[in-house]
CSV table of C-alpha atoms in Angstrom, one decimal:
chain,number,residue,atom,x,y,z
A,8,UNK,CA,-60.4,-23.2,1.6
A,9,UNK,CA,-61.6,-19.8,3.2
A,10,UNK,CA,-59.5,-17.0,1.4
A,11,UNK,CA,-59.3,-13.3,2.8
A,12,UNK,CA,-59.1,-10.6,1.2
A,13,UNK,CA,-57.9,-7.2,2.5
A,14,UNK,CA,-59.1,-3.8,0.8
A,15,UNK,CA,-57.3,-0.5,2.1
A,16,UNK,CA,-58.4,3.1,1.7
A,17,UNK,CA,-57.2,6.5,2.7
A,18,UNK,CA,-59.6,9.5,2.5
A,19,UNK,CA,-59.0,12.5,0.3
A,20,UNK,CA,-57.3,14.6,3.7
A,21,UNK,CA,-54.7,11.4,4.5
A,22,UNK,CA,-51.1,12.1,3.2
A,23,UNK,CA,-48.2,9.3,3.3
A,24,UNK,CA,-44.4,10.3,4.2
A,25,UNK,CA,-42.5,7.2,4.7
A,26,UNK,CA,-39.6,6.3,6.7
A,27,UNK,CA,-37.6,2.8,6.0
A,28,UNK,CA,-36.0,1.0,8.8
A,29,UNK,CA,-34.1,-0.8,5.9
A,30,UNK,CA,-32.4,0.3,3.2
A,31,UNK,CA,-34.1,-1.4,-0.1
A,32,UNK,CA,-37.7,-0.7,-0.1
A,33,UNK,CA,-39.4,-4.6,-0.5
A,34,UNK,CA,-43.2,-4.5,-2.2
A,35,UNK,CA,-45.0,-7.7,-2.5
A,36,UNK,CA,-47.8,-8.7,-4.0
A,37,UNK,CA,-51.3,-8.8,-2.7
A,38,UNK,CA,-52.9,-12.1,-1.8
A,39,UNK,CA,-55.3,-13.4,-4.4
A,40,UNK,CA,-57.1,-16.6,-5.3
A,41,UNK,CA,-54.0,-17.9,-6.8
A,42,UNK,CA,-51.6,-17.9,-3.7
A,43,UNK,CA,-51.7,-19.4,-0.5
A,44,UNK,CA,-54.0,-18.8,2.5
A,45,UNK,CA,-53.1,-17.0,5.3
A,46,UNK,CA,-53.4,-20.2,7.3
A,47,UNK,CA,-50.6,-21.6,5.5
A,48,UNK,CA,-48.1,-18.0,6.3
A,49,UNK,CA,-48.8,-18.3,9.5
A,50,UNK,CA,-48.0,-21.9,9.8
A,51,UNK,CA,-44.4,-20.9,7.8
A,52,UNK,CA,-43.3,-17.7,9.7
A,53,UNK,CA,-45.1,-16.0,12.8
A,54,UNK,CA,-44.4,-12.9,14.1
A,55,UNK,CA,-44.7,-12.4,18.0
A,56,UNK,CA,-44.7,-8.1,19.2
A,57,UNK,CA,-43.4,-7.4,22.5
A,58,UNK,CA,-45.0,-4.6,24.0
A,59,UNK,CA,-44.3,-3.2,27.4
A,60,UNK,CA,-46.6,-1.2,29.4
A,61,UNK,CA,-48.4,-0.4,25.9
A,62,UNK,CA,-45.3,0.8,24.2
A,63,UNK,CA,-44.0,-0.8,21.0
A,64,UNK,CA,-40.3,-2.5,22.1
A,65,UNK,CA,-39.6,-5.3,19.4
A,66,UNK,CA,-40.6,-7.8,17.0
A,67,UNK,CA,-39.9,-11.6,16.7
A,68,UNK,CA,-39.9,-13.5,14.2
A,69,UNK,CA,-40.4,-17.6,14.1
A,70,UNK,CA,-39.6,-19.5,11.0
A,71,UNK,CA,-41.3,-22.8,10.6
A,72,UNK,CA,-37.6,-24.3,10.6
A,73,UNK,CA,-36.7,-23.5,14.1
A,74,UNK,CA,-35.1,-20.4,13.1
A,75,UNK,CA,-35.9,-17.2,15.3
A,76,UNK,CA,-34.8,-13.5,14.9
A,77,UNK,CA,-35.6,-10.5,17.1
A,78,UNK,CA,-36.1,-6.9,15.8
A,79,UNK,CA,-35.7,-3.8,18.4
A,80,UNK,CA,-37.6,-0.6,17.5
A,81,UNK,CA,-35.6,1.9,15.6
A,82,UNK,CA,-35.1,4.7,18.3
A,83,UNK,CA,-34.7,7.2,14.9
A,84,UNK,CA,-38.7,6.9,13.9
A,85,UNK,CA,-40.1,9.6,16.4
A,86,UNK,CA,-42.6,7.4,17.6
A,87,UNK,CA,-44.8,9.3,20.1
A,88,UNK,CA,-47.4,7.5,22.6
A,89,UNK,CA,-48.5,3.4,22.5
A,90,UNK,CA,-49.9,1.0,20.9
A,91,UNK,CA,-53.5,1.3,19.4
A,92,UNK,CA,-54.3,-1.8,19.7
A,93,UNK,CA,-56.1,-2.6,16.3
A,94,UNK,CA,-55.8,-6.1,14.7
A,95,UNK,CA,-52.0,-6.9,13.4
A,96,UNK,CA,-52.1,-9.4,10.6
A,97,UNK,CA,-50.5,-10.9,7.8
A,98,UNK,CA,-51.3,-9.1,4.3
A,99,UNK,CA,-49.4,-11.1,1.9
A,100,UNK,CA,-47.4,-14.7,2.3
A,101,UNK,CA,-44.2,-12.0,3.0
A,102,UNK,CA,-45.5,-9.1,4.9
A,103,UNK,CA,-46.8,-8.8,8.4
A,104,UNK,CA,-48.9,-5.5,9.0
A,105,UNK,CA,-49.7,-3.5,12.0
A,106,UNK,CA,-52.1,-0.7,11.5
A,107,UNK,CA,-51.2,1.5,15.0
A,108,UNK,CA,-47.7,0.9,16.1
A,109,UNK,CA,-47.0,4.4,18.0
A,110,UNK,CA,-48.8,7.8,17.3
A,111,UNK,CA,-46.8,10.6,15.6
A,112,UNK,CA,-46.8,14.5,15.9
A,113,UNK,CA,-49.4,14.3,13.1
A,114,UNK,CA,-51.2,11.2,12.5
A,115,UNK,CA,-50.3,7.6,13.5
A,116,UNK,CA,-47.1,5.3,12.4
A,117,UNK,CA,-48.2,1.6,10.5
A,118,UNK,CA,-45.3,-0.7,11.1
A,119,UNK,CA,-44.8,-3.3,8.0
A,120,UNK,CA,-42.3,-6.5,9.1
A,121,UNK,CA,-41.1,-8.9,5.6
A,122,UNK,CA,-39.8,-12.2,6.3
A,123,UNK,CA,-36.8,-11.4,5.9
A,124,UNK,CA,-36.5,-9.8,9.3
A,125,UNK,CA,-36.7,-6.5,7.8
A,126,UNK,CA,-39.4,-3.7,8.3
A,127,UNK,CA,-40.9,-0.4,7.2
A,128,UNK,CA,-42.3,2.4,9.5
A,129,UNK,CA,-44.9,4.4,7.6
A,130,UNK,CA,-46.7,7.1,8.9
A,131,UNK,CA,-50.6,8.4,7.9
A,132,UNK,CA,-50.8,12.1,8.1
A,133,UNK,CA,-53.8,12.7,9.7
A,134,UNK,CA,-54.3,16.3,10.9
A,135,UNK,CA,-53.8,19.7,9.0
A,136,UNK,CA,-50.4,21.1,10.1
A,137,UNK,CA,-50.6,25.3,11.3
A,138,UNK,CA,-46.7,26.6,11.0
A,139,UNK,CA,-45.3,28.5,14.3
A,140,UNK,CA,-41.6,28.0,14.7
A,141,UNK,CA,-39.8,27.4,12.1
A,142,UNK,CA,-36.4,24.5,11.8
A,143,UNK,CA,-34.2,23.2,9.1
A,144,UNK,CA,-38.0,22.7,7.1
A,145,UNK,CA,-40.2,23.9,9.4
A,146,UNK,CA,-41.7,22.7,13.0
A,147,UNK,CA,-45.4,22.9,13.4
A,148,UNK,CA,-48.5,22.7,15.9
A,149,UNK,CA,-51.2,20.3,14.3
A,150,UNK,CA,-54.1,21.7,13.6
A,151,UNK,CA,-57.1,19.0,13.8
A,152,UNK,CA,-59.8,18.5,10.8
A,153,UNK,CA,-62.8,17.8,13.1
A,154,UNK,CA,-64.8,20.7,13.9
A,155,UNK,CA,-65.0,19.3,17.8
A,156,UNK,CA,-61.4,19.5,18.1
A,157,UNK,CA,-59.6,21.4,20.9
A,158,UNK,CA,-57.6,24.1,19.0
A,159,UNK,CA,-54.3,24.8,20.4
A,160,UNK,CA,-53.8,27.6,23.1
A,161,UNK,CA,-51.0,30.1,23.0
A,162,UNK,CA,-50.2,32.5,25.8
A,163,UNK,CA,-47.5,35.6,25.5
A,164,UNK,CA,-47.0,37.0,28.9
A,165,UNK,CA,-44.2,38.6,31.0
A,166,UNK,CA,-43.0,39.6,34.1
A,167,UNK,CA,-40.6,42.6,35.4
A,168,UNK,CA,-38.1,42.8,38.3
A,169,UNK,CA,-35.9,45.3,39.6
A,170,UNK,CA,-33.1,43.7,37.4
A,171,UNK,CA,-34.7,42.1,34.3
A,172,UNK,CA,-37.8,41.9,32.2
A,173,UNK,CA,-38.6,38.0,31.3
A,174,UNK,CA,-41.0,37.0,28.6
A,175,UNK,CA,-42.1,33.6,28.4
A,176,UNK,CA,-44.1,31.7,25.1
A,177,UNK,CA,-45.8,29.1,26.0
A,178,UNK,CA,-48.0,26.5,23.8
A,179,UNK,CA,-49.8,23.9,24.5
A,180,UNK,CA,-51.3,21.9,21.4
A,181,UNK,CA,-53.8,19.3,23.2
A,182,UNK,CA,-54.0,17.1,19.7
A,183,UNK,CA,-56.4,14.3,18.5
A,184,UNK,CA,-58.8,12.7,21.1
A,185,UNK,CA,-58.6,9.4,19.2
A,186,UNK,CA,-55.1,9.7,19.5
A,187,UNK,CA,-53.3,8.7,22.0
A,188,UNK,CA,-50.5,11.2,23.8
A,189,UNK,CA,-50.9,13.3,20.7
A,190,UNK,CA,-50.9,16.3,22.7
A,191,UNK,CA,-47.4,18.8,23.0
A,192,UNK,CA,-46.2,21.3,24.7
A,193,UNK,CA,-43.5,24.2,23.9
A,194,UNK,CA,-42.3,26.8,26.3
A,195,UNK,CA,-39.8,29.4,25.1
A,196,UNK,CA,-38.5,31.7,27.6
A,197,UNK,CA,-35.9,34.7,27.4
A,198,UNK,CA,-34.8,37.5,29.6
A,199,UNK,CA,-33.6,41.0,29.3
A,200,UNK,CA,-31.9,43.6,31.5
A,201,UNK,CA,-34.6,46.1,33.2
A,202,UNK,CA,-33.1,48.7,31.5
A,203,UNK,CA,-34.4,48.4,28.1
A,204,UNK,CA,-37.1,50.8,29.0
A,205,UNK,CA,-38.8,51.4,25.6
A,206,UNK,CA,-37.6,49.6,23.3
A,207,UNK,CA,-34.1,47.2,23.0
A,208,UNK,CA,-32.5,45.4,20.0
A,209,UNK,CA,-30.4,42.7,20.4
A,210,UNK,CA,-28.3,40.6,17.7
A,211,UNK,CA,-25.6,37.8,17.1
A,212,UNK,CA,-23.3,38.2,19.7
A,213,UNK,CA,-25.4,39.8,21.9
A,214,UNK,CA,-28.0,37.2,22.3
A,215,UNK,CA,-25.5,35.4,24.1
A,216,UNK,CA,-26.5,37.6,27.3
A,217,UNK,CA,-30.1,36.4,27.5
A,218,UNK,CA,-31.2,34.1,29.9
A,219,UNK,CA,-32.8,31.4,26.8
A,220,UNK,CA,-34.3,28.3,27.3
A,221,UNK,CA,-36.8,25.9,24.9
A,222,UNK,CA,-38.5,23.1,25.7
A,223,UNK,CA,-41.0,20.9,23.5
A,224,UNK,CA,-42.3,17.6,25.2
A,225,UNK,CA,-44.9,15.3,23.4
A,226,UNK,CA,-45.4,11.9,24.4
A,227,UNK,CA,-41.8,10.3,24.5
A,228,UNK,CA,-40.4,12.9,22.7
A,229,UNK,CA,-38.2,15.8,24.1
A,230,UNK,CA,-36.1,18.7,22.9
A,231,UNK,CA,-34.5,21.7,24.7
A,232,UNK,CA,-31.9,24.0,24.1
A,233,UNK,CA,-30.2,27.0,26.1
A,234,UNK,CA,-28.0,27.7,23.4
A,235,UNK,CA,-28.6,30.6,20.9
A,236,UNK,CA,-26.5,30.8,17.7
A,237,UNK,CA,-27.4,34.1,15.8
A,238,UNK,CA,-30.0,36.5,14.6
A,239,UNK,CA,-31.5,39.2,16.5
A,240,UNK,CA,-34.6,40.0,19.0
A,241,UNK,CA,-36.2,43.4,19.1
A,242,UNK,CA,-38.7,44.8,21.6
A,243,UNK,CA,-41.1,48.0,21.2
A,244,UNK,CA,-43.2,48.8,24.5
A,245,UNK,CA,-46.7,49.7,23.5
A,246,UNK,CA,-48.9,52.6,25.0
A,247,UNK,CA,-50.7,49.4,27.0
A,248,UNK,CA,-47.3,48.6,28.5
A,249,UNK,CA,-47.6,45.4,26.5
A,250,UNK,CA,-44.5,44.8,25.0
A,251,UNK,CA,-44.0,43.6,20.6
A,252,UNK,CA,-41.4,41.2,20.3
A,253,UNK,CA,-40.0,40.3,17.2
A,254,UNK,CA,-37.7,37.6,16.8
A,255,UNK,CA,-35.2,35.9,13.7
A,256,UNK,CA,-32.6,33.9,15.6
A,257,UNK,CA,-31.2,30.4,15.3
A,258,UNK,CA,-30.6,28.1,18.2
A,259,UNK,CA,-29.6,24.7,19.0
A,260,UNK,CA,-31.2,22.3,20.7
A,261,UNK,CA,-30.9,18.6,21.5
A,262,UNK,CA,-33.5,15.4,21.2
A,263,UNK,CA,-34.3,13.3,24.0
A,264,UNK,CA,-33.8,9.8,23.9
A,265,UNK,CA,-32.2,10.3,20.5
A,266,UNK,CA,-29.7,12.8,21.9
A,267,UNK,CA,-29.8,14.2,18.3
A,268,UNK,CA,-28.7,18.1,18.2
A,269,UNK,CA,-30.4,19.8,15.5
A,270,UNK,CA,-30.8,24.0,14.4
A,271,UNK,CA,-33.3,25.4,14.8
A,272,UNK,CA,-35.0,29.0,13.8
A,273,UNK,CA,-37.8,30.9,15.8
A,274,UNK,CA,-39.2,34.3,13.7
A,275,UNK,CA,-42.0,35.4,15.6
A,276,UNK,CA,-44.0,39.3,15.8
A,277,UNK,CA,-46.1,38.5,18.5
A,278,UNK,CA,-47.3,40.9,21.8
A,279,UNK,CA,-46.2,39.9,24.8
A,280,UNK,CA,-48.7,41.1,28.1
């Protein structure tokens, strides 16, 4: 009888946040010398993945007595990107492991499927994290650990016409090469009347007269809002005729496919050119 035995590791950088599709967390013990090969599991359950165009739609499960059960993917993990296509296998005589399901904002999702039919999405933090906008915790840009990686690129311009002044924020974070669609992208855009000539201050109710939009797209993940809640924006023109913009609103904005609205808060003190 061949027996395998499966070691994992996770360097000093890698940090774990789990997510459970189920509600009872299930741990089972590693195969040993004393339990049965992983012939024998495979000949009692198998588990079949259906992916589609290299995106992660379902798994199957087929039990040795005919039985079979099919598992969508849980639209509320924000999987981003495909399939890596490293070697799913069976871990235990109950647990079915694949080590790439879908790439996250910061790392890589590990899908684990019990024979009960239930799973577990875990995902591997990969990648440093660098803060810029802030929600209910905080949303961030990755920031890679190899020295070779493309840092992200942030441009603050604006542009003036006879009626208003619009500033636009765009960032483009172009994430992990061995990743992949781990790059994002978020544009925040607002607009003010021409004549705040100097300087203008604007809060709460107020903000409800500029012309706001967001937009974050990263793989198969969206969000956008045009809809600010409260706070307050404040402009000072500098002796360049660059403009300081400082920011401390809320806003709300809404998930794509989830359809999920959430809050969100941007505090920035950036110059806009």
């Amino acid at each position: 009888m061949v027996l395998i035995f499966l070691i994992g590791c996770k360097t000093k950088h890698e940090e774990i946040n789990t997510k459970n599709a189920d509600t009872t967390l299930i741990e089972s013990p590693i195969l040993n010398d004393d339990t049965i090969s992983i012939q024998e599991i495979e000949n009692s359950w198998k588990v079949a993945l259906e992916i589609n165009e290299g995106y992660f739609e379902s798994y199957t499960i087929n039990y040795n007595n005919g039985k079979q059960l099919t598992v969508p993917v849980d639209n509320n993990i924000p999987l981003i990107g495909g399939v890596d296509h490293s070697s799913a296998h069976f871990i235990n005589d109950t647990t079915y492991f694949v080590p790439h399901v879908a790439a996250s904002k910061n790392g890589h999702f590990e899908l684990y499927i019990f024979k009960n039919g239930s799973c577990r999405y875990q995902e591997v933090i990969t990648r440093k994290q660098k803060k810029t906008i802030i929600d209910e915790v905080e949303t961030v840009i990755s920031q890679a650990q190899q020295t070779n990686q493309k840092q992200p690129e942030i441009n603050n311009n604006y542009t003036q016409t006879a009626t208003e002044i619009k500033f636009t924020r765009k960032i483009i974070d172009f994430g992990d090469s061995s990743i992949g669609c781990s790059n994002s992208q978020i544009e925040i855009v607002f607009s003010i009347p021409t004549s705040a000539t100097d300087t203008f201050y604007m809060a709460n109710n107020d903000l409800k007269t500029i012309d706001f939009s967001y937009h974050y797209s990263g793989g198969l993940y969206e969000e956008t809002s045009q809809e600010l809640l409260k706070g307050y924006i404040k402009g000072t023109k500098q002796i360049d005729n660059s403009w300081l913009i400082e920011t401390d609103f809320w806003f709300k904005a809404t998930s794509f496919p989830q359809g999920k609205e959430v809050e969100k808060k941007l505090k920035l003190n950036e110059v806009y050119q």
